[in-house]
Amino acid sequence: MATIVGGIGTSHVPAIANAITNKLYDDPYWAPFFDGYGPARAWLADVRPDVAIVFYNDHGLNFFLDAMPTFAVGAADRYESDDEGWGIGTVEPFAGDAALSWHLIETAMAADFDLTTCQEMLIDHGFWVPMALLWPERPADLKVVPIHVNTVQHPLASAARCEALGVAIGDAVRSWPGDERVVVFGSGGLSHQLEGRRAGFLNPDFDRVCLDALAAGTTATITKHTIPELVDLAGSQGVEVINWLAMRGALGGDVTEVHRNYHIPISNTAAAVQVLAASNVSS
Ligand code: DHB
Ligand code: FE
């Protein structure tokens, strides 16, 4: 039986990639942000995952507005990154685990999730910026499963549905006969809005409610809201918090909040990282 060691919610702003390239770790603007990642990296080094399942949203690279799957799961042995126009370049391809992906897909489909399956899938900043942040030196044998959740082309799946997808994926991991240690990431957020009259909108009060709820397992505080309500509370891109809910769903019951950092602003966002360790997992 594979084991979920825990989850990490994290920002994915493209500007982070350029800050990494230019090593701006001690820059006064960036330091309060990068300093928040040391404890998350230390936790990862401690729990040594073999597989990272990443709930993220594609931003127009692999999928565009003409054909946008609600949920799409990578089922490849290799994923190449690309840049849909931010000028942030690319990173080394990621190794996938197609057999594990198909097990997750088959199990979640049996639980009534109608998934798009991708045997080829380009991954954008929503996937690879968190990976670059959390693993400056990527472990050589790390495998990944990208899971795209639509956050850009409405209507979106409800927050409750995204959390339920996470639950189904978590159950699927726990029924996989291998002995892999699995970490689950939720990418994006927290509050931000990039366009329109409310461009630059942030909501620290609601962000704190979300972080507290994710830690305490009281996510109904978030999932009680409709997507339009979440857009109102968190901003039109702050709705990316549904990726964090999917991550939290996969972790199951109680978790221990190992670390949290919250910093405003990074680019247009309220930036956050939160490490949630699963119960009863040894390092
Ligand atoms: C920014 C935030 C995002 O979530 C994103 O996908 C792209 C850009 C930003 O704040 O710059
Ligand atoms: Fe985004």
CSV table of N, CA and C in Angstrom, one decimal, residues 133-252:
chain,number,residue,atom,x,y,z
A,133,LEU,N,10.5,25.6,-6.6
A,133,LEU,CA,10.6,26.2,-5.3
A,133,LEU,C,10.9,25.2,-4.2
A,134,LEU,N,10.2,24.1,-4.3
A,134,LEU,CA,10.3,23.1,-3.2
A,134,LEU,C,11.5,22.2,-3.3
A,135,TRP,N,11.9,21.9,-4.6
A,135,TRP,CA,13.1,21.1,-4.8
A,135,TRP,C,14.1,21.8,-5.7
A,136,PRO,N,14.9,22.7,-5.1
A,136,PRO,CA,15.9,23.3,-5.9
A,136,PRO,C,16.8,22.3,-6.6
A,137,GLU,N,17.1,21.2,-5.9
A,137,GLU,CA,17.7,20.0,-6.5
A,137,GLU,C,16.7,18.9,-6.5
A,138,ARG,N,16.1,18.7,-7.7
A,138,ARG,CA,15.1,17.7,-7.8
A,138,ARG,C,15.6,16.3,-7.5
A,139,PRO,N,15.0,15.5,-6.6
A,139,PRO,CA,15.6,14.1,-6.5
A,139,PRO,C,15.5,13.3,-7.8
A,140,ALA,N,16.6,12.6,-8.1
A,140,ALA,CA,16.8,12.0,-9.4
A,140,ALA,C,15.7,11.0,-9.7
A,141,ASP,N,15.2,10.3,-8.7
A,141,ASP,CA,14.2,9.3,-8.9
A,141,ASP,C,12.7,9.7,-8.7
A,142,LEU,N,12.5,11.0,-8.5
A,142,LEU,CA,11.2,11.5,-8.2
A,142,LEU,C,10.3,11.3,-9.4
A,143,LYS,N,9.1,10.8,-9.2
A,143,LYS,CA,8.1,10.7,-10.2
A,143,LYS,C,6.9,11.6,-9.9
A,144,VAL,N,6.2,12.0,-10.9
A,144,VAL,CA,5.1,13.0,-10.7
A,144,VAL,C,3.8,12.5,-11.4
A,145,VAL,N,2.7,12.9,-10.9
A,145,VAL,CA,1.4,12.8,-11.5
A,145,VAL,C,0.7,14.2,-11.5
A,146,PRO,N,0.6,14.9,-12.7
A,146,PRO,CA,0.0,16.2,-12.8
A,146,PRO,C,-1.5,16.0,-12.9
A,147,ILE,N,-2.3,16.7,-12.1
A,147,ILE,CA,-3.7,16.7,-12.2
A,147,ILE,C,-4.2,18.1,-12.3
A,148,HIS,N,-4.7,18.4,-13.5
A,148,HIS,CA,-5.2,19.8,-13.8
A,148,HIS,C,-6.7,19.9,-13.4
A,149,VAL,N,-6.9,21.0,-12.7
A,149,VAL,CA,-8.3,21.4,-12.3
A,149,VAL,C,-8.6,22.8,-12.9
A,150,ASN,N,-9.6,22.8,-13.7
A,150,ASN,CA,-10.0,24.1,-14.4
A,150,ASN,C,-10.3,25.2,-13.4
A,151,THR,N,-9.5,26.3,-13.5
A,151,THR,CA,-9.9,27.5,-12.7
A,151,THR,C,-10.1,28.7,-13.6
A,152,VAL,N,-10.0,28.5,-14.9
A,152,VAL,CA,-10.0,29.7,-15.8
A,152,VAL,C,-11.3,29.8,-16.7
A,153,GLN,N,-11.9,28.7,-17.1
A,153,GLN,CA,-13.0,28.8,-18.0
A,153,GLN,C,-14.3,28.4,-17.3
A,154,HIS,N,-15.1,29.4,-17.0
A,154,HIS,CA,-16.3,29.0,-16.2
A,154,HIS,C,-17.3,28.4,-17.1
A,155,PRO,N,-18.2,27.5,-16.5
A,155,PRO,CA,-18.3,27.1,-15.1
A,155,PRO,C,-17.2,26.2,-14.6
A,156,LEU,N,-16.8,26.4,-13.4
A,156,LEU,CA,-15.8,25.5,-12.7
A,156,LEU,C,-16.5,24.5,-11.9
A,157,ALA,N,-15.8,23.4,-11.6
A,157,ALA,CA,-16.3,22.5,-10.6
A,157,ALA,C,-16.4,23.2,-9.3
A,158,SER,N,-17.4,22.8,-8.4
A,158,SER,CA,-17.5,23.4,-7.1
A,158,SER,C,-16.3,23.1,-6.2
A,159,ALA,N,-16.1,23.9,-5.2
A,159,ALA,CA,-15.0,23.7,-4.3
A,159,ALA,C,-15.2,22.3,-3.6
A,160,ALA,N,-16.5,22.0,-3.3
A,160,ALA,CA,-16.7,20.7,-2.6
A,160,ALA,C,-16.4,19.5,-3.6
A,161,ARG,N,-16.6,19.7,-4.9
A,161,ARG,CA,-16.3,18.7,-5.9
A,161,ARG,C,-14.8,18.5,-6.0
A,162,CYS,N,-14.1,19.6,-5.9
A,162,CYS,CA,-12.6,19.5,-6.1
A,162,CYS,C,-12.1,18.8,-4.8
A,163,GLU,N,-12.6,19.1,-3.7
A,163,GLU,CA,-12.1,18.4,-2.5
A,163,GLU,C,-12.5,16.9,-2.6
A,164,ALA,N,-13.7,16.6,-3.1
A,164,ALA,CA,-14.1,15.2,-3.3
A,164,ALA,C,-13.2,14.5,-4.3
A,165,LEU,N,-12.7,15.2,-5.3
A,165,LEU,CA,-11.8,14.6,-6.2
A,165,LEU,C,-10.5,14.2,-5.5
A,166,GLY,N,-10.1,15.1,-4.6
A,166,GLY,CA,-8.9,14.8,-3.8
A,166,GLY,C,-9.1,13.6,-2.9
A,167,VAL,N,-10.3,13.5,-2.3
A,167,VAL,CA,-10.6,12.3,-1.5
A,167,VAL,C,-10.5,11.0,-2.4
A,168,ALA,N,-11.0,11.1,-3.6
A,168,ALA,CA,-11.0,9.9,-4.4
A,168,ALA,C,-9.5,9.5,-4.8
A,169,ILE,N,-8.7,10.6,-5.1
A,169,ILE,CA,-7.3,10.3,-5.5
A,169,ILE,C,-6.6,9.8,-4.3
A,170,GLY,N,-6.9,10.3,-3.1
A,170,GLY,CA,-6.2,9.8,-1.9
A,170,GLY,C,-6.6,8.3,-1.6
A,171,ASP,N,-7.9,8.0,-1.8
A,171,ASP,CA,-8.3,6.6,-1.6
A,171,ASP,C,-7.6,5.7,-2.7
A,172,ALA,N,-7.4,6.2,-3.9
A,172,ALA,CA,-6.8,5.5,-4.9
A,172,ALA,C,-5.3,5.2,-4.6
A,173,VAL,N,-4.6,6.2,-4.1
A,173,VAL,CA,-3.2,6.1,-3.7
A,173,VAL,C,-3.1,5.0,-2.6
A,174,ARG,N,-4.0,5.0,-1.6
A,174,ARG,CA,-3.9,4.0,-0.5
A,174,ARG,C,-4.3,2.6,-1.0
A,175,SER,N,-4.9,2.5,-2.2
A,175,SER,CA,-5.2,1.1,-2.7
A,175,SER,C,-4.2,0.7,-3.7
A,176,TRP,N,-3.1,1.4,-3.9
A,176,TRP,CA,-2.1,1.1,-4.9
A,176,TRP,C,-1.1,0.1,-4.2
A,177,PRO,N,-0.9,-1.1,-4.8
A,177,PRO,CA,-0.1,-2.1,-4.1
A,177,PRO,C,1.4,-1.7,-3.9
A,178,GLY,N,1.9,-0.7,-4.5
A,178,GLY,CA,3.3,-0.4,-4.3
A,178,GLY,C,3.6,0.2,-3.0
A,179,ASP,N,4.9,0.4,-2.6
A,179,ASP,CA,5.2,0.9,-1.3
A,179,ASP,C,5.7,2.4,-1.4
A,180,GLU,N,5.3,3.1,-2.4
A,180,GLU,CA,5.8,4.5,-2.6
A,180,GLU,C,5.3,5.4,-1.5
A,181,ARG,N,6.1,6.4,-1.2
A,181,ARG,CA,5.7,7.5,-0.3
A,181,ARG,C,5.3,8.6,-1.2
A,182,VAL,N,4.1,9.1,-1.0
A,182,VAL,CA,3.5,10.1,-1.9
A,182,VAL,C,3.3,11.4,-1.2
A,183,VAL,N,3.7,12.5,-1.8
A,183,VAL,CA,3.3,13.9,-1.3
A,183,VAL,C,2.3,14.5,-2.3
A,184,VAL,N,1.4,15.3,-1.8
A,184,VAL,CA,0.4,15.9,-2.7
A,184,VAL,C,0.5,17.4,-2.6
A,185,PHE,N,0.6,18.0,-3.7
A,185,PHE,CA,0.7,19.5,-3.8
A,185,PHE,C,-0.6,20.1,-4.2
A,186,GLY,N,-1.0,21.3,-3.7
A,186,GLY,CA,-2.0,22.1,-4.2
A,186,GLY,C,-1.4,23.4,-4.6
A,187,SER,N,-1.5,23.8,-5.9
A,187,SER,CA,-0.8,24.9,-6.4
A,187,SER,C,-1.7,26.1,-6.7
A,188,GLY,N,-1.2,27.3,-6.4
A,188,GLY,CA,-1.9,28.6,-6.8
A,188,GLY,C,-2.3,29.4,-5.6
A,189,GLY,N,-3.1,30.4,-5.9
A,189,GLY,CA,-3.6,31.3,-4.8
A,189,GLY,C,-2.4,32.1,-4.2
A,190,LEU,N,-2.7,32.6,-3.0
A,190,LEU,CA,-4.0,32.6,-2.4
A,190,LEU,C,-4.8,33.8,-3.1
A,191,SER,N,-5.4,34.7,-2.3
A,191,SER,CA,-6.2,35.7,-3.0
A,191,SER,C,-5.4,36.5,-4.0
A,192,HIS,N,-6.0,36.6,-5.2
A,192,HIS,CA,-5.5,37.6,-6.2
A,192,HIS,C,-6.5,37.7,-7.3
A,193,GLN,N,-6.3,38.8,-8.0
A,193,GLN,CA,-7.1,39.1,-9.2
A,193,GLN,C,-6.3,39.9,-10.2
A,194,LEU,N,-6.1,39.4,-11.4
A,194,LEU,CA,-5.2,39.9,-12.3
A,194,LEU,C,-5.8,41.0,-13.3
A,195,GLU,N,-7.2,40.9,-13.4
A,195,GLU,CA,-7.8,41.8,-14.5
A,195,GLU,C,-9.0,42.5,-13.9
A,196,GLY,N,-9.4,43.5,-14.7
A,196,GLY,CA,-10.6,44.2,-14.5
A,196,GLY,C,-10.5,45.3,-13.4
A,197,ARG,N,-11.6,45.8,-13.0
A,197,ARG,CA,-11.7,46.9,-12.0
A,197,ARG,C,-11.1,46.5,-10.7
A,198,ARG,N,-11.1,45.2,-10.4
A,198,ARG,CA,-10.6,44.8,-9.1
A,198,ARG,C,-9.2,44.3,-9.2
A,199,ALA,N,-8.5,44.5,-10.3
A,199,ALA,CA,-7.1,44.0,-10.4
A,199,ALA,C,-6.3,44.5,-9.2
A,200,GLY,N,-5.5,43.6,-8.7
A,200,GLY,CA,-4.7,43.9,-7.5
A,200,GLY,C,-5.4,43.5,-6.2
A,201,PHE,N,-6.7,43.1,-6.3
A,201,PHE,CA,-7.5,42.7,-5.1
A,201,PHE,C,-6.8,41.6,-4.3
A,202,LEU,N,-6.7,41.8,-3.0
A,202,LEU,CA,-6.2,40.8,-2.0
A,202,LEU,C,-7.2,40.7,-0.9
A,203,ASN,N,-7.2,39.6,-0.2
A,203,ASN,CA,-8.2,39.4,1.0
A,203,ASN,C,-7.5,38.6,2.1
A,204,PRO,N,-6.6,39.3,2.8
A,204,PRO,CA,-5.9,38.5,3.9
A,204,PRO,C,-6.8,37.9,4.9
A,205,ASP,N,-7.9,38.5,5.2
A,205,ASP,CA,-8.8,37.9,6.2
A,205,ASP,C,-9.3,36.5,5.7
A,206,PHE,N,-9.7,36.5,4.4
A,206,PHE,CA,-10.3,35.2,3.9
A,206,PHE,C,-9.1,34.2,3.7
A,207,ASP,N,-7.9,34.7,3.3
A,207,ASP,CA,-6.8,33.8,3.2
A,207,ASP,C,-6.5,33.1,4.5
A,208,ARG,N,-6.6,33.8,5.6
A,208,ARG,CA,-6.4,33.2,6.9
A,208,ARG,C,-7.4,32.2,7.3
A,209,VAL,N,-8.7,32.6,6.9
A,209,VAL,CA,-9.8,31.6,7.1
A,209,VAL,C,-9.5,30.3,6.4
A,210,CYS,N,-9.0,30.4,5.2
A,210,CYS,CA,-8.7,29.2,4.4
A,210,CYS,C,-7.5,28.4,5.0
A,211,LEU,N,-6.5,29.1,5.3
A,211,LEU,CA,-5.3,28.4,5.9
A,211,LEU,C,-5.7,27.7,7.2
A,212,ASP,N,-6.4,28.4,8.0
A,212,ASP,CA,-6.9,27.8,9.3
A,212,ASP,C,-7.8,26.5,9.0
A,213,ALA,N,-8.7,26.7,8.1
A,213,ALA,CA,-9.6,25.6,7.8
A,213,ALA,C,-8.9,24.4,7.2
A,214,LEU,N,-7.9,24.6,6.3
A,214,LEU,CA,-7.1,23.5,5.8
A,214,LEU,C,-6.3,22.8,6.8
A,215,ALA,N,-5.8,23.5,7.8
A,215,ALA,CA,-5.0,22.9,8.9
A,215,ALA,C,-5.9,22.1,9.8
A,216,ALA,N,-7.1,22.7,10.1
A,216,ALA,CA,-8.0,22.1,11.1
A,216,ALA,C,-8.9,21.0,10.5
A,217,GLY,N,-8.9,20.9,9.2
A,217,GLY,CA,-9.9,20.0,8.6
A,217,GLY,C,-11.3,20.4,8.6
A,218,THR,N,-11.5,21.7,8.8
A,218,THR,CA,-12.8,22.3,8.8
A,218,THR,C,-13.1,23.0,7.5
A,219,THR,N,-12.9,22.3,6.4
A,219,THR,CA,-12.9,22.9,5.1
A,219,THR,C,-14.3,23.3,4.6
A,220,ALA,N,-15.4,22.9,5.3
A,220,ALA,CA,-16.7,23.3,5.0
A,220,ALA,C,-16.8,24.8,5.0
A,221,THR,N,-15.9,25.4,5.8
A,221,THR,CA,-15.8,26.9,5.9
A,221,THR,C,-15.6,27.5,4.5
A,222,ILE,N,-14.9,26.7,3.7
A,222,ILE,CA,-14.6,27.1,2.3
A,222,ILE,C,-15.6,26.5,1.3
A,223,THR,N,-15.8,25.2,1.5
A,223,THR,CA,-16.6,24.5,0.4
A,223,THR,C,-18.1,24.9,0.5
A,224,LYS,N,-18.5,25.6,1.6
A,224,LYS,CA,-19.9,26.1,1.6
A,224,LYS,C,-20.2,27.2,0.6
A,225,HIS,N,-19.1,27.8,0.1
A,225,HIS,CA,-19.2,28.8,-0.9
A,225,HIS,C,-19.3,28.3,-2.3
A,226,THR,N,-20.2,29.0,-3.1
A,226,THR,CA,-20.2,28.7,-4.5
A,226,THR,C,-19.0,29.3,-5.2
A,227,ILE,N,-18.7,28.9,-6.4
A,227,ILE,CA,-17.5,29.5,-7.1
A,227,ILE,C,-17.7,31.0,-7.3
A,228,PRO,N,-18.9,31.6,-7.7
A,228,PRO,CA,-19.0,33.0,-7.7
A,228,PRO,C,-18.7,33.7,-6.4
A,229,GLU,N,-19.1,33.0,-5.3
A,229,GLU,CA,-18.8,33.6,-4.0
A,229,GLU,C,-17.3,33.6,-3.7
A,230,LEU,N,-16.6,32.5,-4.1
A,230,LEU,CA,-15.2,32.4,-3.9
A,230,LEU,C,-14.4,33.4,-4.7
A,231,VAL,N,-14.9,33.7,-6.0
A,231,VAL,CA,-14.3,34.7,-6.8
A,231,VAL,C,-14.5,36.1,-6.1
A,232,ASP,N,-15.6,36.3,-5.5
A,232,ASP,CA,-15.9,37.5,-4.8
A,232,ASP,C,-14.9,37.6,-3.6
A,233,LEU,N,-14.8,36.5,-2.9
A,233,LEU,CA,-14.0,36.6,-1.6
A,233,LEU,C,-12.5,36.6,-1.9
A,234,ALA,N,-12.0,35.8,-2.9
A,234,ALA,CA,-10.6,35.6,-3.1
A,234,ALA,C,-10.0,36.2,-4.4
A,235,GLY,N,-10.9,36.7,-5.2
A,235,GLY,CA,-10.5,37.2,-6.5
A,235,GLY,C,-10.6,36.2,-7.6
A,236,SER,N,-10.6,36.7,-8.9
A,236,SER,CA,-10.9,35.8,-10.0
A,236,SER,C,-9.9,34.7,-10.2
A,237,GLN,N,-8.6,35.0,-9.8
A,237,GLN,CA,-7.6,33.9,-9.8
A,237,GLN,C,-7.4,33.3,-8.4
A,238,GLY,N,-7.8,34.0,-7.4
A,238,GLY,CA,-7.8,33.4,-6.0
A,238,GLY,C,-8.6,32.2,-5.9
A,239,VAL,N,-9.5,32.0,-6.9
A,239,VAL,CA,-10.3,30.7,-6.9
A,239,VAL,C,-9.4,29.5,-7.1
A,240,GLU,N,-8.1,29.7,-7.4
A,240,GLU,CA,-7.1,28.6,-7.4
A,240,GLU,C,-7.0,27.9,-6.1
A,241,VAL,N,-7.6,28.4,-5.1
A,241,VAL,CA,-7.6,27.7,-3.8
A,241,VAL,C,-8.3,26.4,-3.9
A,242,ILE,N,-9.1,26.2,-5.0
A,242,ILE,CA,-9.7,24.8,-5.1
A,242,ILE,C,-8.7,23.8,-5.3
A,243,ASN,N,-7.5,24.1,-5.8
A,243,ASN,CA,-6.4,23.1,-6.0
A,243,ASN,C,-5.9,22.7,-4.6
A,244,TRP,N,-5.9,23.7,-3.6
A,244,TRP,CA,-5.5,23.4,-2.3
A,244,TRP,C,-6.5,22.4,-1.6
A,245,LEU,N,-7.8,22.7,-1.9
A,245,LEU,CA,-8.8,21.8,-1.4
A,245,LEU,C,-8.7,20.4,-1.9
A,246,ALA,N,-8.4,20.2,-3.2
A,246,ALA,CA,-8.2,18.9,-3.7
A,246,ALA,C,-7.0,18.2,-3.0
A,247,MET,N,-5.9,19.0,-2.8
A,247,MET,CA,-4.8,18.4,-2.0
A,247,MET,C,-5.2,18.0,-0.6
A,248,ARG,N,-6.0,18.8,0.1
A,248,ARG,CA,-6.4,18.5,1.4
A,248,ARG,C,-7.3,17.3,1.5
A,249,GLY,N,-8.2,17.2,0.4
A,249,GLY,CA,-9.0,16.0,0.4
A,249,GLY,C,-8.2,14.7,0.3
A,250,ALA,N,-7.1,14.7,-0.4
A,250,ALA,CA,-6.3,13.5,-0.6
A,250,ALA,C,-5.7,13.1,0.8
A,251,LEU,N,-5.5,14.1,1.7
A,251,LEU,CA,-4.8,13.7,2.9
A,251,LEU,C,-5.7,13.0,3.9
A,252,GLY,N,-7.0,13.1,3.7
A,252,GLY,CA,-7.9,12.4,4.6
A,252,GLY,C,-8.1,13.2,5.9
